[in-house]
Amino acid sequence: MKAAAFEHACPASVADAIALLAGEADARVLAGGQSLGPMLNLRLSHPRLLVQVNRLQELTGVAADADAVTIGACVTHAAIADGLTPDIGGGVLARVADGIAYRAIRNRGTIGGNLCHADPAADWATALTALDATMLLQGPDGARSLRACDFIQGAFRTALLPGEIMLAVRVPQLPADARWAYEKACRKPGDFAHAMAFVLLCGGRRRAVIGALGARPLLLEDDDVSLAGATHSLRALSGLDEVQRRMQLVVLSRALAKAQA
Amino acid sequence: MQGSASGEGIGRSVPRLEDDRYLRGKGEFIADIRLAGMRDLAFVRSPVAHARIRAIRKPPGAEAAVFVAQDLVGVQPIVAVSGLPGFKPSAQPVLATGKVRHVGEAIAVCVAPSRAEAEDFAAAVDVEFDELPPVVDMRAALTSEIRLHDHWDNNVFLETFVEVAPERFAQPAPIVVRRRLRTARQCMSPLEGRGVVATWDRRVEQLLVYSSTQMPHIVRTGLAGCLGLDQARIRVVAPDVGGGFGYKGILLPEEVCAAYLACRLGHPVRWIEDRREQLTGNANCREHDYDITLHAEADGTLIGIDAEAVVDAGAYSAYPFSACLEAAQVASILPGPYAMQAYRCRTFSAATNKPPILPYRGVARSGVCFALEVALDAVARHAGLEPHEVRLRNLVPAAAMPFENITNKLFDSGDYPECLRRVIAAIDLPGVRRRQAAATGPLRIGFGCSIFCEQAAHGTSVYAGWGIPMVPGFEQAVARMTPDGGLELRVGIQSHGQGLETTLAQVAHEVLGIPLASIRVVHGDTALTPYSTGTWGSRCMVMAGGAVGTACRELAERIARIGAHLLQAPQEAVRVGAGLVSGPGGGVPIAEVARTWYLRPQDLPSDVAGAGLEATAGYKPPRDSGTFSYAAHAAVVSVDTELGDVRILDYAICEDGGTLINPMIVDGQVIGGTAQGIGTALYEEMQYDAAGQPLGSTLADYILPGATEVPEPRILHMQTPSPLTLHGQKGIGEGGAIGPPAAIANAVNDALAPFGVEITELPITPRRILAALLAHSG
Ligand SMILES: Cc1cc2nc3c(=O)[nH]c(=O)nc-3n(C[C@H](O)[C@H](O)[C@H](O)COP(=O)(O)OP(=O)(O)OC[C@H]3O[C@@H](n4cnc5c(N)ncnc54)[C@H](O)[C@@H]3O)c2cc1C
């Protein structure tokens, strides 16, 4: 199928982009187009205006300080996978980015687009929830920030308000004693996962996030980070059958074993 | 082994001549064709599986751009009959009339300057439906009160029944295994989808249809019938075609629509299928359900097969292969390469609210091989034998060849047991068993094998029995010298990946010795080539190859006559070969013969060669019951028993395709088929929900194996020439796709055996494995 007709704007700044979005109720931000493109072609989405942002320097910068690494929303998965962005320790961001889709998609797909699209099986939603990243947003009414666990609200649902743009994500540096593991089960390399778990252990604290649940990622903390805790939480979720629960538990237990190894 | 001195003839792995244009992106596929004034078509397709159409409203202001069934004045529905007794034909409307019978069925067609605009119109067409309960499951279809075709008394296109010595089944056998097995509905997925460009050629007053098809002549015949045109008023051209596999062996409603509109509107139109149409709306394949029982002696010797099979044939009988080919095939090929005393098989071609089924590479055989070989492994376990041992007990031995099997198939030649022994040696079964014993964690190892034979290039005697709209007879080829000594070969088949532009040239080279660089193969155009049923059934190398060989021999005689005159030698004393006519006193190049006949006739006596240097010959093997190539596949897999992932660790194939015209191309066919067989085994499945909705619409939902899923198979060759064909060749185009589902399923089941679990449904997904393990462990 071919997309329905739309207008296409390439603003010169984030301020212009926000003004364009404010002027057209039926507008969408376009970053790498790796999720929005197929949605347009399948006519699942038919906005009047596309505001393309992935060439804006304000959205492609990276910075690091003692506490965190800040990555522009329009930095591509490929740039992160190739180590062109600062690391938070242990090569974790590159590792996650490298496992997303295929090279062609990583070349264009962006970290911000991935988070704003909020596919329940997307890698960044799970990983950045575990890493407790913060999303920096800018809208007509100013700037605000949200933790990943508050930003992702459900399958394809975020806290992004109409007219808002994600500027960057801020990912805390990992302490030296941090141990982590990221596991996923896919039908083939590059496909969306059908089970995934990110485990982070540091300073006596434990975090585990289970993704690909058809809903927002499931965050388990401290004492709940165990197979028993996960079993309990997964049972409480609707829409999962026994096979899906079992796969998630296996992936979690493998991630736990790796992180503890 | 044959093989010409120049290294370009039969038996040589010559690089493919057509690859130069393909690999440089210089081919011309259907979507590359640009005609002045051409407009795009988009179809309004049914969103529901089964409904009466109450009303269709065209978008106000755009009425002229939208066509519904009543607008296609005089267009007849597509009807594919079968002569098998009891067959119920269906009328497949080009655009739905009255009722829709599957999701994706075309209801209206919209014309616009671009596809996007045509889709805008399509989205604005308003269709009101009275929904009817759908028939979705093929077994339920057999007894359902709901009727797809209102005047039918059930939902069965055809029921068949064969039995031989059924009394043997009444006696208790030492081993009896019964299995219920299922294969999924698949979507054939060539790289290039379907597509049509149609225009009225004013100069020759002819409808010119470019179509991405495997059978241009059959499309022409079918189109003429639907449009009420003389066949001479239609020319069908298949340009470069990016894969077919059976998906393009069909007359399409879209083709009829496009052809009609080109005649009526006075400007060219085109329809280029997209993935969504391919996956949700167009013909699917391979959906079988088996209830199979094997009776065997205690030592594993087969007594017989007693089976019932249902094939989900979808809503309509597709032209030309009909809705019955697949199921009727099942009944005739289920005994596989084995000898047995008794056989009983009942089949049903069930009509359901799904797209019509089409024969896909390995037609019915991948399902049949899966059913029989999985059941045979169960016999092996009962008899305490290794899988290959039970097969060796039952395979037709070499000494029995040629062999007429229990369903009267004539196995032409070969050594089936040796083929199996070689593949078992290649896979190192003792080594696999050692690794298997050492694996105790969640990752288990399994071994599986399969062996099958593949009937190919079967002709009149077989197809006359099916009575479908086309029965292949003599295959023709034209061999024509050009005045500069080049050779044109004109064949009615179509090459879409098989490398026939190379292999047919190799056959001609073998006869005439003209260099490959000077041979052109012309195909895929009804105006330029002799009539042919096209490319399907692994028939081309045998049939078109035989025709080219025969035409070139005829041409060689004519060349010899002229050459003898030029050499002033008696005709009996000259020979044609290596590009020369040679006689006792020297030789004359074939090019010189051609130049003389065309341009310097004064050098020849007036009576020497009126027939000229263009020969048409028809070819048919002396017995046209088909060649039987055969192959054994062996797979070693690992199964993650916690996640259900299957990895192929090793894969070996031993195949016998008779004389190999080009071994490299044969390997390519085997590898490509194997990739598709792996798809059938592990990945490909279009599921339908209870409402008859397909559950996938993109390649993110319909999983095809890719580079990371297909191991490089190790291929061993045997070459037992067929006694029936011109050069001993056998058809091998489909075999690669037949063996993997059975071999892989057996390997997975071998890995799961310690858990007491057996997989009986394809594809073998992580979910199916885990569900089976969970069900077993309670
Ligand atoms: C075949 C395939 C396989 C894939 N596999 C995976 C996988 O395994 N794991 C995975 O995580 N992902 C996968 N993806 C998705 C991929 O990662 C996409 O790149 C990503 O989801 C979208 O990023 P984008 O820059 O292309 O965004 P776009 O497609 O341009 O936009 C996506 C959405 O986000 C919005 N948006 C984009 N940027 C901003 C912004 N700065 N501010 C506000 N809104 C914004 C858009 O309006 C749109 O709604 C796959 C995609 C494909 C096609």
mmCIF file with all atom_site columns, N, CA, C and O in Angstrom, chain A residues 155-187:
data_model
loop_
_atom_site.group_PDB
_atom_site.id
_atom_site.type_symbol
_atom_site.label_atom_id
_atom_site.label_alt_id
_atom_site.label_comp_id
_atom_site.label_asym_id
_atom_site.label_entity_id
_atom_site.label_seq_id
_atom_site.pdbx_PDB_ins_code
_atom_site.Cartn_x
_atom_site.Cartn_y
_atom_site.Cartn_z
_atom_site.occupancy
_atom_site.B_iso_or_equiv
_atom_site.pdbx_formal_charge
_atom_site.auth_seq_id
_atom_site.auth_comp_id
_atom_site.auth_asym_id
_atom_site.auth_atom_id
_atom_site.pdbx_PDB_model_num
ATOM 1   N N  . ALA A 1 155 ? 1.070  -0.338  25.679 1.00 0.00 ? 155 ALA A N  1
ATOM 2   C CA . ALA A 1 155 ? 1.430  -0.672  24.312 1.00 0.00 ? 155 ALA A CA 1
ATOM 3   C C  . ALA A 1 155 ? 1.112  0.511   23.415 1.00 0.00 ? 155 ALA A C  1
ATOM 4   O O  . ALA A 1 155 ? -0.040 0.939   23.340 1.00 0.00 ? 155 ALA A O  1
ATOM 5   N N  . PHE A 1 156 ? 2.135  1.051   22.772 1.00 0.00 ? 156 PHE A N  1
ATOM 6   C CA . PHE A 1 156 ? 2.004  2.201   21.871 1.00 0.00 ? 156 PHE A CA 1
ATOM 7   C C  . PHE A 1 156 ? 1.407  3.433   22.566 1.00 0.00 ? 156 PHE A C  1
ATOM 8   O O  . PHE A 1 156 ? 0.794  4.276   21.934 1.00 0.00 ? 156 PHE A O  1
ATOM 9   N N  . ARG A 1 157 ? 1.573  3.508   23.895 1.00 0.00 ? 157 ARG A N  1
ATOM 10  C CA . ARG A 1 157 ? 1.061  4.672   24.630 1.00 0.00 ? 157 ARG A CA 1
ATOM 11  C C  . ARG A 1 157 ? 2.169  5.267   25.484 1.00 0.00 ? 157 ARG A C  1
ATOM 12  O O  . ARG A 1 157 ? 2.857  4.543   26.210 1.00 0.00 ? 157 ARG A O  1
ATOM 13  N N  . THR A 1 158 ? 2.341  6.595   25.365 1.00 0.00 ? 158 THR A N  1
ATOM 14  C CA . THR A 1 158 ? 3.336  7.286   26.176 1.00 0.00 ? 158 THR A CA 1
ATOM 15  C C  . THR A 1 158 ? 2.679  8.488   26.840 1.00 0.00 ? 158 THR A C  1
ATOM 16  O O  . THR A 1 158 ? 1.539  8.832   26.536 1.00 0.00 ? 158 THR A O  1
ATOM 17  N N  . ALA A 1 159 ? 3.474  9.146   27.689 1.00 0.00 ? 159 ALA A N  1
ATOM 18  C CA . ALA A 1 159 ? 2.975  10.347  28.363 1.00 0.00 ? 159 ALA A CA 1
ATOM 19  C C  . ALA A 1 159 ? 3.188  11.602  27.526 1.00 0.00 ? 159 ALA A C  1
ATOM 20  O O  . ALA A 1 159 ? 2.922  12.722  27.983 1.00 0.00 ? 159 ALA A O  1
ATOM 21  N N  . LEU A 1 160 ? 3.701  11.420  26.302 1.00 0.00 ? 160 LEU A N  1
ATOM 22  C CA . LEU A 1 160 ? 3.947  12.563  25.424 1.00 0.00 ? 160 LEU A CA 1
ATOM 23  C C  . LEU A 1 160 ? 2.630  13.303  25.162 1.00 0.00 ? 160 LEU A C  1
ATOM 24  O O  . LEU A 1 160 ? 1.637  12.689  24.779 1.00 0.00 ? 160 LEU A O  1
ATOM 25  N N  . LEU A 1 161 ? 2.638  14.615  25.342 1.00 0.00 ? 161 LEU A N  1
ATOM 26  C CA . LEU A 1 161 ? 1.424  15.394  25.101 1.00 0.00 ? 161 LEU A CA 1
ATOM 27  C C  . LEU A 1 161 ? 1.400  15.860  23.653 1.00 0.00 ? 161 LEU A C  1
ATOM 28  O O  . LEU A 1 161 ? 2.450  15.961  23.015 1.00 0.00 ? 161 LEU A O  1
ATOM 29  N N  . PRO A 1 162 ? 0.219  16.167  23.144 1.00 0.00 ? 162 PRO A N  1
ATOM 30  C CA . PRO A 1 162 ? 0.148  16.667  21.768 1.00 0.00 ? 162 PRO A CA 1
ATOM 31  C C  . PRO A 1 162 ? 1.074  17.866  21.603 1.00 0.00 ? 162 PRO A C  1
ATOM 32  O O  . PRO A 1 162 ? 1.103  18.745  22.470 1.00 0.00 ? 162 PRO A O  1
ATOM 33  N N  . GLY A 1 163 ? 1.837  17.873  20.547 1.00 0.00 ? 163 GLY A N  1
ATOM 34  C CA . GLY A 1 163 ? 2.720  19.013  20.287 1.00 0.00 ? 163 GLY A CA 1
ATOM 35  C C  . GLY A 1 163 ? 4.071  18.919  20.969 1.00 0.00 ? 163 GLY A C  1
ATOM 36  O O  . GLY A 1 163 ? 4.932  19.752  20.758 1.00 0.00 ? 163 GLY A O  1
ATOM 37  N N  . GLU A 1 164 ? 4.271  17.887  21.791 1.00 0.00 ? 164 GLU A N  1
ATOM 38  C CA . GLU A 1 164 ? 5.547  17.752  22.498 1.00 0.00 ? 164 GLU A CA 1
ATOM 39  C C  . GLU A 1 164 ? 6.560  16.979  21.660 1.00 0.00 ? 164 GLU A C  1
ATOM 40  O O  . GLU A 1 164 ? 6.184  16.069  20.928 1.00 0.00 ? 164 GLU A O  1
ATOM 41  N N  . ILE A 1 165 ? 7.824  17.322  21.863 1.00 0.00 ? 165 ILE A N  1
ATOM 42  C CA . ILE A 1 165 ? 8.908  16.617  21.175 1.00 0.00 ? 165 ILE A CA 1
ATOM 43  C C  . ILE A 1 165 ? 9.863  16.081  22.236 1.00 0.00 ? 165 ILE A C  1
ATOM 44  O O  . ILE A 1 165 ? 10.105 16.741  23.253 1.00 0.00 ? 165 ILE A O  1
ATOM 45  N N  . MET A 1 166 ? 10.370 14.881  22.005 1.00 0.00 ? 166 MET A N  1
ATOM 46  C CA . MET A 1 166 ? 11.410 14.393  22.905 1.00 0.00 ? 166 MET A CA 1
ATOM 47  C C  . MET A 1 166 ? 12.741 14.966  22.435 1.00 0.00 ? 166 MET A C  1
ATOM 48  O O  . MET A 1 166 ? 13.081 14.872  21.253 1.00 0.00 ? 166 MET A O  1
ATOM 49  N N  . LEU A 1 167 ? 13.468 15.579  23.372 1.00 0.00 ? 167 LEU A N  1
ATOM 50  C CA . LEU A 1 167 ? 14.755 16.176  23.017 1.00 0.00 ? 167 LEU A CA 1
ATOM 51  C C  . LEU A 1 167 ? 15.877 15.172  23.176 1.00 0.00 ? 167 LEU A C  1
ATOM 52  O O  . LEU A 1 167 ? 16.766 15.080  22.345 1.00 0.00 ? 167 LEU A O  1
ATOM 53  N N  . ALA A 1 168 ? 15.851 14.441  24.287 1.00 0.00 ? 168 ALA A N  1
ATOM 54  C CA . ALA A 1 168 ? 16.990 13.570  24.591 1.00 0.00 ? 168 ALA A CA 1
ATOM 55  C C  . ALA A 1 168 ? 16.608 12.590  25.694 1.00 0.00 ? 168 ALA A C  1
ATOM 56  O O  . ALA A 1 168 ? 15.553 12.739  26.324 1.00 0.00 ? 168 ALA A O  1
ATOM 57  N N  . VAL A 1 169 ? 17.454 11.615  25.879 1.00 0.00 ? 169 VAL A N  1
ATOM 58  C CA . VAL A 1 169 ? 17.315 10.748  27.055 1.00 0.00 ? 169 VAL A CA 1
ATOM 59  C C  . VAL A 1 169 ? 18.591 10.879  27.885 1.00 0.00 ? 169 VAL A C  1
ATOM 60  O O  . VAL A 1 169 ? 19.688 10.992  27.348 1.00 0.00 ? 169 VAL A O  1
ATOM 61  N N  . ARG A 1 170 ? 18.383 10.869  29.196 1.00 0.00 ? 170 ARG A N  1
ATOM 62  C CA . ARG A 1 170 ? 19.515 11.015  30.106 1.00 0.00 ? 170 ARG A CA 1
ATOM 63  C C  . ARG A 1 170 ? 19.634 9.704   30.860 1.00 0.00 ? 170 ARG A C  1
ATOM 64  O O  . ARG A 1 170 ? 18.705 9.286   31.567 1.00 0.00 ? 170 ARG A O  1
ATOM 65  N N  . VAL A 1 171 ? 20.760 9.024   30.676 1.00 0.00 ? 171 VAL A N  1
ATOM 66  C CA . VAL A 1 171 ? 20.919 7.691   31.249 1.00 0.00 ? 171 VAL A CA 1
ATOM 67  C C  . VAL A 1 171 ? 21.993 7.763   32.332 1.00 0.00 ? 171 VAL A C  1
ATOM 68  O O  . VAL A 1 171 ? 23.136 8.147   32.035 1.00 0.00 ? 171 VAL A O  1
ATOM 69  N N  . PRO A 1 172 ? 21.662 7.430   33.576 1.00 0.00 ? 172 PRO A N  1
ATOM 70  C CA . PRO A 1 172 ? 22.649 7.533   34.649 1.00 0.00 ? 172 PRO A CA 1
ATOM 71  C C  . PRO A 1 172 ? 23.860 6.645   34.387 1.00 0.00 ? 172 PRO A C  1
ATOM 72  O O  . PRO A 1 172 ? 23.714 5.537   33.851 1.00 0.00 ? 172 PRO A O  1
ATOM 73  N N  . GLN A 1 173 ? 25.026 7.127   34.761 1.00 0.00 ? 173 GLN A N  1
ATOM 74  C CA . GLN A 1 173 ? 26.244 6.308   34.679 1.00 0.00 ? 173 GLN A CA 1
ATOM 75  C C  . GLN A 1 173 ? 26.081 5.099   35.585 1.00 0.00 ? 173 GLN A C  1
ATOM 76  O O  . GLN A 1 173 ? 25.461 5.185   36.652 1.00 0.00 ? 173 GLN A O  1
ATOM 77  N N  . LEU A 1 174 ? 26.642 4.001   35.195 1.00 0.00 ? 174 LEU A N  1
ATOM 78  C CA . LEU A 1 174 ? 26.565 2.808   36.043 1.00 0.00 ? 174 LEU A CA 1
ATOM 79  C C  . LEU A 1 174 ? 27.678 2.851   37.071 1.00 0.00 ? 174 LEU A C  1
ATOM 80  O O  . LEU A 1 174 ? 28.816 3.170   36.727 1.00 0.00 ? 174 LEU A O  1
ATOM 81  N N  . PRO A 1 175 ? 27.387 2.552   38.335 1.00 0.00 ? 175 PRO A N  1
ATOM 82  C CA . PRO A 1 175 ? 28.456 2.457   39.324 1.00 0.00 ? 175 PRO A CA 1
ATOM 83  C C  . PRO A 1 175 ? 29.436 1.357   38.943 1.00 0.00 ? 175 PRO A C  1
ATOM 84  O O  . PRO A 1 175 ? 29.067 0.424   38.215 1.00 0.00 ? 175 PRO A O  1
ATOM 85  N N  . ALA A 1 176 ? 30.644 1.453   39.480 1.00 0.00 ? 176 ALA A N  1
ATOM 86  C CA . ALA A 1 176 ? 31.691 0.503   39.095 1.00 0.00 ? 176 ALA A CA 1
ATOM 87  C C  . ALA A 1 176 ? 31.306 -0.929  39.452 1.00 0.00 ? 176 ALA A C  1
ATOM 88  O O  . ALA A 1 176 ? 31.695 -1.870  38.763 1.00 0.00 ? 176 ALA A O  1
ATOM 89  N N  . ASP A 1 177 ? 30.527 -1.105  40.502 1.00 0.00 ? 177 ASP A N  1
ATOM 90  C CA . ASP A 1 177 ? 30.198 -2.484  40.917 1.00 0.00 ? 177 ASP A CA 1
ATOM 91  C C  . ASP A 1 177 ? 28.951 -3.029  40.220 1.00 0.00 ? 177 ASP A C  1
ATOM 92  O O  . ASP A 1 177 ? 28.486 -4.116  40.541 1.00 0.00 ? 177 ASP A O  1
ATOM 93  N N  . ALA A 1 178 ? 28.412 -2.275  39.271 1.00 0.00 ? 178 ALA A N  1
ATOM 94  C CA . ALA A 1 178 ? 27.151 -2.718  38.652 1.00 0.00 ? 178 ALA A CA 1
ATOM 95  C C  . ALA A 1 178 ? 27.368 -3.955  37.793 1.00 0.00 ? 178 ALA A C  1
ATOM 96  O O  . ALA A 1 178 ? 28.376 -4.097  37.116 1.00 0.00 ? 178 ALA A O  1
ATOM 97  N N  . ARG A 1 179 ? 26.422 -4.851  37.889 1.00 0.00 ? 179 ARG A N  1
ATOM 98  C CA . ARG A 1 179 ? 26.432 -6.025  37.015 1.00 0.00 ? 179 ARG A CA 1
ATOM 99  C C  . ARG A 1 179 ? 25.097 -6.038  36.303 1.00 0.00 ? 179 ARG A C  1
ATOM 100 O O  . ARG A 1 179 ? 24.066 -5.747  36.887 1.00 0.00 ? 179 ARG A O  1
ATOM 101 N N  . TRP A 1 180 ? 25.122 -6.376  35.042 1.00 0.00 ? 180 TRP A N  1
ATOM 102 C CA . TRP A 1 180 ? 23.877 -6.359  34.282 1.00 0.00 ? 180 TRP A CA 1
ATOM 103 C C  . TRP A 1 180 ? 23.854 -7.501  33.284 1.00 0.00 ? 180 TRP A C  1
ATOM 104 O O  . TRP A 1 180 ? 24.896 -8.056  32.933 1.00 0.00 ? 180 TRP A O  1
ATOM 105 N N  . ALA A 1 181 ? 22.685 -7.821  32.835 1.00 0.00 ? 181 ALA A N  1
ATOM 106 C CA . ALA A 1 181 ? 22.531 -8.794  31.750 1.00 0.00 ? 181 ALA A CA 1
ATOM 107 C C  . ALA A 1 181 ? 21.258 -8.484  30.999 1.00 0.00 ? 181 ALA A C  1
ATOM 108 O O  . ALA A 1 181 ? 20.269 -8.015  31.580 1.00 0.00 ? 181 ALA A O  1
ATOM 109 N N  . TYR A 1 182 ? 21.307 -8.709  29.699 1.00 0.00 ? 182 TYR A N  1
ATOM 110 C CA . TYR A 1 182 ? 20.148 -8.448  28.847 1.00 0.00 ? 182 TYR A CA 1
ATOM 111 C C  . TYR A 1 182 ? 19.926 -9.673  27.976 1.00 0.00 ? 182 TYR A C  1
ATOM 112 O O  . TYR A 1 182 ? 20.810 -10.087 27.246 1.00 0.00 ? 182 TYR A O  1
ATOM 113 N N  . GLU A 1 183 ? 18.769 -10.272 28.092 1.00 0.00 ? 183 GLU A N  1
ATOM 114 C CA . GLU A 1 183 ? 18.455 -11.498 27.341 1.00 0.00 ? 183 GLU A CA 1
ATOM 115 C C  . GLU A 1 183 ? 17.153 -11.301 26.601 1.00 0.00 ? 183 GLU A C  1
ATOM 116 O O  . GLU A 1 183 ? 16.210 -10.688 27.126 1.00 0.00 ? 183 GLU A O  1
ATOM 117 N N  . LYS A 1 184 ? 17.090 -11.846 25.394 1.00 0.00 ? 184 LYS A N  1
ATOM 118 C CA . LYS A 1 184 ? 15.774 -11.848 24.735 1.00 0.00 ? 184 LYS A CA 1
ATOM 119 C C  . LYS A 1 184 ? 15.609 -13.093 23.866 1.00 0.00 ? 184 LYS A C  1
ATOM 120 O O  . LYS A 1 184 ? 16.587 -13.706 23.456 1.00 0.00 ? 184 LYS A O  1
ATOM 121 N N  . ALA A 1 185 ? 14.376 -13.433 23.622 1.00 0.00 ? 185 ALA A N  1
ATOM 122 C CA . ALA A 1 185 ? 14.049 -14.564 22.759 1.00 0.00 ? 185 ALA A CA 1
ATOM 123 C C  . ALA A 1 185 ? 13.326 -14.030 21.535 1.00 0.00 ? 185 ALA A C  1
ATOM 124 O O  . ALA A 1 185 ? 12.319 -13.335 21.653 1.00 0.00 ? 185 ALA A O  1
ATOM 125 N N  . CYS A 1 186 ? 13.895 -14.327 20.356 1.00 0.00 ? 186 CYS A N  1
ATOM 126 C CA . CYS A 1 186 ? 13.307 -13.868 19.097 1.00 0.00 ? 186 CYS A CA 1
ATOM 127 C C  . CYS A 1 186 ? 13.192 -15.062 18.161 1.00 0.00 ? 186 CYS A C  1
ATOM 128 O O  . CYS A 1 186 ? 13.977 -15.996 18.253 1.00 0.00 ? 186 CYS A O  1
ATOM 129 N N  . ARG A 1 187 ? 12.251 -14.988 17.219 1.00 0.00 ? 187 ARG A N  1
ATOM 130 C CA . ARG A 1 187 ? 12.162 -16.045 16.218 1.00 0.00 ? 187 ARG A CA 1
ATOM 131 C C  . ARG A 1 187 ? 13.395 -16.042 15.330 1.00 0.00 ? 187 ARG A C  1
ATOM 132 O O  . ARG A 1 187 ? 13.882 -17.069 14.934 1.00 0.00 ? 187 ARG A O  1
#
